[in-house]
GROMACS .gro file of C-alpha atoms in nm:
model
  382
    1MET     CA    1   0.000   0.000   0.000
    2ASN     CA    2   0.116   0.356  -0.062
    3ARG     CA    3   0.164   0.469   0.297
    4LYS     CA    4   0.393   0.421   0.595
    5THR     CA    5   0.465   0.058   0.671
    6GLU     CA    6   0.424   0.087   1.048
    7GLY     CA    7   0.118  -0.118   1.152
    8VAL     CA    8   0.066  -0.250   0.799
    9THR     CA    9  -0.024  -0.619   0.771
   10ASP     CA   10   0.161  -0.867   0.551
   11MET     CA   11  -0.137  -0.875   0.315
   12GLU     CA   12  -0.139  -0.498   0.278
   13LYS     CA   13   0.227  -0.505   0.179
   14LEU     CA   14   0.132  -0.725  -0.116
   15LEU     CA   15  -0.150  -0.501  -0.234
   16ARG     CA   16  -0.173  -0.170  -0.416
   17PHE     CA   17  -0.480   0.056  -0.398
   18ARG     CA   18  -0.560   0.232  -0.723
   19VAL     CA   19  -0.828   0.469  -0.843
   20LEU     CA   20  -0.899   0.479  -1.215
   21GLU     CA   21  -1.127   0.737  -1.368
   22GLY     CA   22  -1.379   0.609  -1.619
   23GLN     CA   23  -1.564   0.280  -1.648
   24SER     CA   24  -1.373   0.101  -1.920
   25LEU     CA   25  -1.012   0.160  -1.815
   26LEU     CA   26  -0.962  -0.192  -1.686
   27GLY     CA   27  -1.054  -0.358  -2.014
   28LYS     CA   28  -0.992  -0.730  -2.000
   29HIS     CA   29  -0.921  -0.715  -1.627
   30LEU     CA   30  -1.285  -0.642  -1.546
   31ASP     CA   31  -1.478  -0.919  -1.377
   32GLU     CA   32  -1.676  -1.125  -1.629
   33SER     CA   33  -1.847  -1.337  -1.364
   34SER     CA   34  -2.124  -1.079  -1.321
   35LEU     CA   35  -2.315  -0.892  -1.590
   36PHE     CA   36  -2.291  -0.563  -1.399
   37SER     CA   37  -1.910  -0.568  -1.374
   38SER     CA   38  -1.851  -0.694  -1.728
   39PRO     CA   39  -1.682  -0.468  -1.987
   40ARG     CA   40  -1.972  -0.482  -2.231
   41TRP     CA   41  -2.227  -0.381  -1.966
   42LEU     CA   42  -2.013  -0.088  -1.854
   43LYS     CA   43  -1.972   0.017  -2.215
   44VAL     CA   44  -2.348   0.030  -2.262
   45MET     CA   45  -2.408   0.207  -1.931
   46ASN     CA   46  -2.128   0.461  -1.969
   47GLY     CA   47  -2.255   0.796  -1.843
   48ARG     CA   48  -2.569   0.645  -1.691
   49ILE     CA   49  -2.465   0.766  -1.346
   50GLU     CA   50  -2.400   1.139  -1.334
   51GLY     CA   51  -2.072   1.291  -1.230
   52LYS     CA   52  -1.720   1.150  -1.254
   53ASN     CA   53  -1.706   0.771  -1.258
   54PHE     CA   54  -1.424   0.575  -1.097
   55MET     CA   55  -1.304   0.219  -1.050
   56PHE     CA   56  -1.161   0.154  -0.704
   57LEU     CA   57  -0.942  -0.154  -0.695
   58LEU     CA   58  -0.680  -0.353  -0.516
   59GLU     CA   59  -0.395  -0.495  -0.722
   60LYS     CA   60  -0.174  -0.787  -0.637
   61ALA     CA   61   0.137  -0.836  -0.855
   62SER     CA   62  -0.005  -0.566  -1.090
   63CYS     CA   63  -0.326  -0.766  -1.141
   64PRO     CA   64  -0.663  -0.634  -1.015
   65VAL     CA   65  -0.805  -0.876  -0.758
   66MET     CA   66  -1.093  -0.676  -0.607
   67MET     CA   67  -1.285  -0.378  -0.739
   68VAL     CA   68  -1.599  -0.171  -0.703
   69HIS     CA   69  -1.746   0.109  -0.912
   70GLY     CA   70  -1.811   0.455  -0.774
   71SER     CA   71  -1.914   0.807  -0.875
   72ILE     CA   72  -1.865   1.153  -0.731
   73LEU     CA   73  -2.193   1.343  -0.736
   74ASP     CA   74  -2.143   1.719  -0.739
   75SER     CA   75  -2.501   1.819  -0.816
   76PRO     CA   76  -2.760   1.824  -0.536
   77THR     CA   77  -3.023   1.758  -0.804
   78SER     CA   78  -2.870   1.432  -0.930
   79TYR     CA   79  -3.118   1.160  -1.022
   80ASN     CA   80  -3.316   1.062  -0.713
   81ALA     CA   81  -3.260   0.684  -0.728
   82TYR     CA   82  -2.890   0.730  -0.651
   83ASN     CA   83  -2.900   1.071  -0.482
   84PRO     CA   84  -2.830   1.007  -0.111
   85TYR     CA   85  -3.022   1.314   0.001
   86ASP     CA   86  -3.333   1.214  -0.195
   87LEU     CA   87  -3.308   0.851  -0.083
   88MET     CA   88  -3.294   0.961   0.280
   89LEU     CA   89  -3.493   1.284   0.301
   90ALA     CA   90  -3.690   1.369  -0.015
   91GLU     CA   91  -4.041   1.501   0.049
   92GLU     CA   92  -4.168   1.257  -0.212
   93PRO     CA   93  -4.001   0.927  -0.112
   94VAL     CA   94  -3.808   0.739  -0.380
   95PHE     CA   95  -3.930   0.413  -0.222
   96PRO     CA   96  -4.223   0.357   0.018
   97ILE     CA   97  -4.165   0.441   0.385
   98ASN     CA   98  -4.384   0.430   0.694
   99GLU     CA   99  -4.545   0.732   0.862
  100LYS     CA  100  -4.296   0.741   1.148
  101ILE     CA  101  -3.997   0.771   0.914
  102ALA     CA  102  -4.184   1.022   0.698
  103ALA     CA  103  -4.247   1.241   1.003
  104ARG     CA  104  -3.880   1.234   1.109
  105ARG     CA  105  -3.773   1.318   0.753
  106SER     CA  106  -4.008   1.617   0.754
  107VAL     CA  107  -3.845   1.754   1.070
  108LEU     CA  108  -3.492   1.697   0.942
  109ARG     CA  109  -3.566   1.873   0.612
  110GLN     CA  110  -3.631   2.191   0.806
  111VAL     CA  111  -3.276   2.193   0.947
  112THR     CA  112  -3.083   2.021   0.669
  113ARG     CA  113  -2.979   2.186   0.347
  114ARG     CA  114  -2.959   1.964   0.043
  115GLU     CA  115  -2.635   2.135  -0.058
  116ASP     CA  116  -2.465   2.018   0.262
  117TRP     CA  117  -2.460   1.658   0.131
  118PHE     CA  118  -2.258   1.736  -0.181
  119PRO     CA  119  -2.014   1.658  -0.327
  120CYS     CA  120  -2.042   1.296  -0.216
  121LEU     CA  121  -1.924   0.953  -0.326
  122ILE     CA  122  -2.164   0.674  -0.413
  123LEU     CA  123  -2.050   0.316  -0.470
  124MET     CA  124  -2.265   0.103  -0.700
  125TRP     CA  125  -2.247  -0.063  -1.039
  126PRO     CA  126  -2.472   0.084  -1.306
  127GLY     CA  127  -2.776  -0.139  -1.267
  128TYR     CA  128  -2.859  -0.063  -0.902
  129GLU     CA  129  -2.641  -0.317  -0.730
  130CYS     CA  130  -2.335  -0.284  -0.510
  131THR     CA  131  -2.113  -0.587  -0.462
  132MET     CA  132  -1.742  -0.645  -0.474
  133ALA     CA  133  -1.606  -0.787  -0.800
  134GLY     CA  134  -1.282  -0.953  -0.902
  135GLN     CA  135  -1.125  -1.291  -0.837
  136GLU     CA  136  -1.094  -1.213  -0.463
  137TYR     CA  137  -1.443  -1.062  -0.434
  138SER     CA  138  -1.523  -1.265  -0.120
  139ASN     CA  139  -1.192  -1.212   0.061
  140VAL     CA  140  -1.297  -1.038   0.383
  141GLN     CA  141  -0.951  -0.910   0.472
  142MET     CA  142  -0.910  -0.748   0.130
  143MET     CA  143  -1.261  -0.610   0.158
  144ARG     CA  144  -1.168  -0.434   0.480
  145ILE     CA  145  -0.861  -0.285   0.316
  146LEU     CA  146  -1.042  -0.163   0.005
  147ILE     CA  147  -1.333  -0.009   0.195
  148ARG     CA  148  -1.093   0.168   0.433
  149GLU     CA  149  -0.878   0.299   0.146
  150ILE     CA  150  -1.184   0.431  -0.037
  151ALA     CA  151  -1.289   0.619   0.277
  152SER     CA  152  -0.942   0.774   0.312
  153TRP     CA  153  -0.949   0.876  -0.054
  154ALA     CA  154  -1.293   1.033  -0.018
  155GLN     CA  155  -1.185   1.229   0.289
  156SER     CA  156  -0.880   1.358   0.104
  157LYS     CA  157  -1.111   1.491  -0.170
  158GLY     CA  158  -1.322   1.686   0.077
  159LEU     CA  159  -1.637   1.480   0.012
  160LYS     CA  160  -1.928   1.507   0.253
  161LEU     CA  161  -2.059   1.152   0.253
  162ILE     CA  162  -1.990   0.799   0.126
  163GLY     CA  163  -2.280   0.576   0.028
  164TYR     CA  164  -2.272   0.212  -0.076
  165LEU     CA  165  -2.611   0.190  -0.248
  166TYR     CA  166  -2.824  -0.115  -0.323
  167VAL     CA  167  -2.616  -0.361  -0.124
  168PRO     CA  168  -2.798  -0.699  -0.118
  169GLU     CA  169  -2.892  -0.795   0.236
  170ASP     CA  170  -2.762  -1.149   0.188
  171LYS     CA  171  -2.402  -1.030   0.125
  172ASN     CA  172  -2.322  -1.088   0.491
  173ASP     CA  173  -1.943  -1.052   0.477
  174PHE     CA  174  -1.973  -0.724   0.287
  175THR     CA  175  -2.234  -0.576   0.519
  176ASN     CA  176  -2.046  -0.691   0.829
  177VAL     CA  177  -1.733  -0.508   0.711
  178LEU     CA  178  -1.934  -0.194   0.636
  179ALA     CA  179  -2.085  -0.205   0.985
  180GLU     CA  180  -1.740  -0.257   1.139
  181GLN     CA  181  -1.615   0.059   0.969
  182GLY     CA  182  -1.898   0.278   1.094
  183TYR     CA  183  -2.143   0.271   0.802
  184GLN     CA  184  -2.511   0.288   0.891
  185LYS     CA  185  -2.772   0.073   0.721
  186PHE     CA  186  -3.087   0.226   0.571
  187PRO     CA  187  -3.340   0.000   0.392
  188LEU     CA  188  -3.412   0.104   0.033
  189THR     CA  189  -3.614  -0.152  -0.165
  190TYR     CA  190  -3.599  -0.508  -0.299
  191LYS     CA  191  -3.451  -0.674  -0.604
  192SER     CA  192  -3.625  -0.966  -0.773
  193GLU     CA  193  -3.477  -1.277  -0.933
  194LEU     CA  194  -3.646  -1.586  -1.070
  195ARG     CA  195  -3.460  -1.914  -1.029
  196LEU     CA  196  -3.561  -2.164  -1.293
  197LEU     CA  197  -3.603  -2.502  -1.132
  198GLY     CA  198  -3.662  -2.815  -1.334
  199ASN     CA  199  -3.656  -2.829  -1.712
  200SER     CA  200  -3.976  -2.674  -1.849
  201PHE     CA  201  -4.249  -2.415  -1.813
  202ASP     CA  202  -4.465  -2.682  -1.647
  203ASP     CA  203  -4.194  -2.723  -1.384
  204TYR     CA  204  -4.200  -2.347  -1.328
  205ILE     CA  205  -4.579  -2.343  -1.290
  206ASN     CA  206  -4.588  -2.649  -1.067
  207GLY     CA  207  -4.329  -2.493  -0.837
  208LEU     CA  208  -4.568  -2.211  -0.748
  209LYS     CA  209  -4.841  -2.206  -0.486
  210LYS     CA  210  -5.191  -2.305  -0.597
  211LYS     CA  211  -5.323  -1.947  -0.589
  212GLN     CA  212  -5.027  -1.826  -0.796
  213ARG     CA  213  -5.073  -2.106  -1.052
  214SER     CA  214  -5.443  -2.031  -1.089
  215GLY     CA  215  -5.383  -1.659  -1.139
  216ILE     CA  216  -5.117  -1.712  -1.405
  217LYS     CA  217  -5.328  -1.963  -1.595
  218ARG     CA  218  -5.620  -1.717  -1.598
  219GLU     CA  219  -5.395  -1.442  -1.735
  220ILE     CA  220  -5.254  -1.667  -2.008
  221GLN     CA  221  -5.607  -1.771  -2.106
  222PHE     CA  222  -5.716  -1.406  -2.118
  223LEU     CA  223  -5.428  -1.321  -2.352
  224TYR     CA  224  -5.509  -1.619  -2.574
  225GLU     CA  225  -5.876  -1.521  -2.603
  226ALA     CA  226  -5.780  -1.159  -2.673
  227GLY     CA  227  -5.566  -1.273  -2.966
  228VAL     CA  228  -5.239  -1.143  -2.819
  229LYS     CA  229  -4.942  -1.329  -2.963
  230THR     CA  230  -4.593  -1.296  -2.821
  231GLU     CA  231  -4.279  -1.403  -3.003
  232VAL     CA  232  -3.936  -1.431  -2.840
  233CYS     CA  233  -3.638  -1.404  -3.073
  234PRO     CA  234  -3.293  -1.242  -3.103
  235LEU     CA  235  -3.289  -0.870  -3.169
  236ASN     CA  236  -3.181  -0.894  -3.531
  237GLU     CA  237  -3.370  -0.589  -3.651
  238SER     CA  238  -3.306  -0.226  -3.570
  239GLY     CA  239  -3.529  -0.235  -3.264
  240GLU     CA  240  -3.661   0.115  -3.333
  241ASP     CA  241  -4.018  -0.011  -3.291
  242LEU     CA  242  -3.943  -0.067  -2.923
  243LEU     CA  243  -3.846   0.293  -2.853
  244ARG     CA  244  -4.199   0.435  -2.873
  245LEU     CA  245  -4.315   0.213  -2.588
  246ARG     CA  246  -3.990   0.262  -2.400
  247ILE     CA  247  -4.037   0.640  -2.398
  248LYS     CA  248  -4.396   0.601  -2.277
  249LEU     CA  249  -4.281   0.396  -1.980
  250VAL     CA  250  -4.004   0.638  -1.886
  251ARG     CA  251  -4.245   0.931  -1.886
  252LYS     CA  252  -4.516   0.736  -1.703
  253TYR     CA  253  -4.289   0.727  -1.398
  254GLY     CA  254  -4.206   1.097  -1.415
  255ASN     CA  255  -3.867   1.070  -1.582
  256TYR     CA  256  -3.752   1.224  -1.906
  257SER     CA  257  -3.564   1.081  -2.198
  258SER     CA  258  -3.561   1.176  -2.564
  259LEU     CA  259  -3.604   0.944  -2.858
  260ASP     CA  260  -3.251   1.030  -2.973
  261GLU     CA  261  -3.104   0.949  -2.632
  262GLU     CA  262  -3.278   0.610  -2.616
  263TYR     CA  263  -3.177   0.535  -2.974
  264ARG     CA  264  -2.810   0.598  -2.891
  265ARG     CA  265  -2.836   0.369  -2.590
  266LEU     CA  266  -2.992   0.099  -2.808
  267GLU     CA  267  -2.711   0.132  -3.061
  268ARG     CA  268  -2.449   0.096  -2.785
  269LEU     CA  269  -2.633  -0.212  -2.666
  270LYS     CA  270  -2.629  -0.371  -3.010
  271ASP     CA  271  -2.262  -0.283  -3.051
  272ALA     CA  272  -2.163  -0.441  -2.717
  273PHE     CA  273  -2.383  -0.752  -2.723
  274SER     CA  274  -2.426  -1.006  -3.002
  275SER     CA  275  -2.777  -1.049  -3.141
  276GLU     CA  276  -2.788  -1.396  -2.980
  277ASP     CA  277  -2.740  -1.232  -2.638
  278LEU     CA  278  -3.020  -0.982  -2.700
  279LEU     CA  279  -3.360  -1.145  -2.670
  280VAL     CA  280  -3.679  -0.951  -2.721
  281ALA     CA  281  -4.031  -1.067  -2.640
  282ARG     CA  282  -4.275  -0.877  -2.865
  283ALA     CA  283  -4.650  -0.887  -2.796
  284MET     CA  284  -4.867  -0.818  -3.100
  285ALA     CA  285  -5.242  -0.759  -3.124
  286ASP     CA  286  -5.440  -0.654  -3.431
  287GLY     CA  287  -5.114  -0.591  -3.613
  288ASP     CA  288  -4.983  -0.352  -3.346
  289LEU     CA  289  -4.689  -0.386  -3.109
  290ILE     CA  290  -4.852  -0.346  -2.768
  291GLY     CA  291  -4.573  -0.461  -2.539
  292PHE     CA  292  -4.217  -0.585  -2.521
  293THR     CA  293  -3.938  -0.683  -2.284
  294LEU     CA  294  -3.575  -0.682  -2.395
  295PHE     CA  295  -3.342  -0.925  -2.218
  296LEU     CA  296  -2.964  -0.946  -2.203
  297GLN     CA  297  -2.803  -1.286  -2.170
  298HIS     CA  298  -2.480  -1.318  -1.974
  299LYS     CA  299  -2.371  -1.679  -1.939
  300ASP     CA  300  -2.658  -1.859  -1.758
  301PHE     CA  301  -2.816  -1.531  -1.643
  302LEU     CA  302  -3.091  -1.341  -1.824
  303TYR     CA  303  -3.160  -0.979  -1.731
  304ALA     CA  304  -3.472  -0.778  -1.812
  305PHE     CA  305  -3.315  -0.457  -1.942
  306TRP     CA  306  -3.601  -0.265  -2.104
  307THR     CA  307  -3.974  -0.308  -2.106
  308GLY     CA  308  -4.271  -0.117  -2.237
  309THR     CA  309  -4.648  -0.160  -2.276
  310ASP     CA  310  -4.909   0.041  -2.460
  311TYR     CA  311  -5.153   0.068  -2.170
  312GLU     CA  312  -5.396   0.267  -2.385
  313HIS     CA  313  -5.453  -0.038  -2.606
  314PRO     CA  314  -5.774  -0.228  -2.513
  315LYS     CA  315  -5.588  -0.560  -2.511
  316SER     CA  316  -5.294  -0.453  -2.297
  317SER     CA  317  -5.404  -0.629  -1.976
  318PHE     CA  318  -5.137  -0.873  -1.852
  319VAL     CA  319  -4.920  -0.805  -2.159
  320HIS     CA  320  -4.630  -0.687  -1.945
  321PHE     CA  321  -4.621  -1.013  -1.751
  322ASP     CA  322  -4.652  -1.211  -2.072
  323THR     CA  323  -4.345  -1.049  -2.225
  324ALA     CA  324  -4.149  -1.042  -1.897
  325PHE     CA  325  -4.239  -1.390  -1.772
  326TYR     CA  326  -4.477  -1.627  -1.945
  327SER     CA  327  -4.345  -1.617  -2.300
  328VAL     CA  328  -3.976  -1.587  -2.220
  329ILE     CA  329  -3.952  -1.859  -1.952
  330PRO     CA  330  -3.984  -2.153  -2.198
  331LYS     CA  331  -3.711  -1.994  -2.414
  332ALA     CA  332  -3.492  -1.944  -2.107
  333TYR     CA  333  -3.517  -2.312  -2.018
  334ARG     CA  334  -3.407  -2.408  -2.370
  335LEU     CA  335  -3.108  -2.172  -2.342
  336GLY     CA  336  -2.994  -2.328  -2.016
  337ILE     CA  337  -3.069  -2.015  -1.813
  338ILE     CA  338  -3.059  -2.067  -1.437
  339LYS     CA  339  -3.172  -1.725  -1.318
  340ILE     CA  340  -3.363  -1.426  -1.459
  341GLY     CA  341  -3.303  -1.085  -1.303
  342TYR     CA  342  -3.585  -0.829  -1.286
  343GLY     CA  343  -3.409  -0.546  -1.108
  344ILE     CA  344  -3.532  -0.330  -0.820
  345GLY     CA  345  -3.875  -0.205  -0.723
  346HIS     CA  346  -4.230  -0.320  -0.804
  347TRP     CA  347  -4.140  -0.641  -0.628
  348GLN     CA  348  -4.490  -0.751  -0.522
  349GLY     CA  349  -4.603  -0.845  -0.874
  350LYS     CA  350  -4.271  -1.017  -0.941
  351LYS     CA  351  -4.295  -1.217  -0.620
  352ARG     CA  352  -4.646  -1.334  -0.712
  353ARG     CA  353  -4.490  -1.483  -1.025
  354GLY     CA  354  -4.230  -1.682  -0.840
  355CYS     CA  355  -3.940  -1.440  -0.789
  356ASP     CA  356  -3.718  -1.446  -0.485
  357VAL     CA  357  -3.700  -1.095  -0.342
  358THR     CA  358  -3.391  -0.972  -0.158
  359ALA     CA  359  -3.370  -0.648   0.038
  360VAL     CA  360  -3.115  -0.401  -0.096
  361ASP     CA  361  -2.995  -0.134   0.143
  362GLY     CA  362  -2.798   0.186   0.155
  363TRP     CA  363  -2.493   0.189   0.382
  364LEU     CA  364  -2.396   0.549   0.453
  365LEU     CA  365  -2.104   0.716   0.629
  366GLY     CA  366  -2.117   1.086   0.700
  367ILE     CA  367  -1.783   1.262   0.666
  368HIS     CA  368  -1.910   1.616   0.721
  369SER     CA  369  -2.016   1.661   1.086
  370PHE     CA  370  -2.357   1.799   0.988
  371VAL     CA  371  -2.433   1.498   0.769
  372GLN     CA  372  -2.317   1.268   1.049
  373MET     CA  373  -2.565   1.430   1.286
  374THR     CA  374  -2.851   1.407   1.036
  375LEU     CA  375  -2.790   1.038   0.965
  376LYS     CA  376  -2.771   0.962   1.337
  377GLN     CA  377  -3.108   1.127   1.401
  378LEU     CA  378  -3.267   0.960   1.100
  379LYS     CA  379  -3.133   0.619   1.201
  380GLU     CA  380  -3.330   0.638   1.527
  381GLU     CA  381  -3.650   0.574   1.332
  382TYR     CA  382  -3.525   0.258   1.157
   0.00000   0.00000   0.00000
């Protein structure tokens, strides 16, 4: 490590802490075991998180062995889903909270300026997940070293806060180390994943509870009687027909994106992933595209990347779940997929269709004394 050797462990002497600016600087050294830390994913998602993006890593014999992605947010108005102030204190909660927490937030907003939280450092991979990557990703001793070095780096930059966002609750070693080093846990939301057991769609259905099976069968029958037909195939065409529905979805949830911006993202996607790794489920009715879900395949993992439904169409009921679940699951079995990822939020409907839901939390450390005080008072309600 680049510091005085007094008190430094033998392991630390073998390691070098580095900070690289930009998402693609590691090239082939990036961790291919996970979609979110793979070079092609980072290429597609370049610029998705505002501010300056960094890769924090430990090297051993000049080879990266552990790494995590981070960003410095300078703007207090950064996007709310990764803005620590909004996640903790926004008047309109990013994710549902109870009345007690809402009341405490209201009080703290009166004495806390948004600007006091910035600039700050957030640690997460584009895709709303924070885990360690690299061949030594589970090495607890290295984890302690990397997390400590990141904190020292952030303090040297005059940052107000460090936030590890969307840390899965089941990453016990990771969360234990964060707790050891003074980070406070704040629940955020849940991520959903569907594990495909057995060998067929029937195995998927039979693995659900009776009430779940009955509901899904009714929805599939409704779609059949409505004449909705869904085809799952590689994205060989331009994909421009998907953008209209994509834009509708983005704006439905109060966000903004232009057709040009989404088109550029789609082109980056097609450039980074082969057509065989881009699967799209298109739902058609009366000659119209009324819904789609676009999946990325990474090894035996399938990830729902984009979705969209024309909810104004009279036959749109259950179309989203057809493109996201019912029509793609048989294809996933044939491809040897073990798990399908459905991201964060809206977890209740995903759970009803067989997904495992895992809590993802924010682990925050106030560097500025005022932020420390605010987090301490807020934590009392959790």
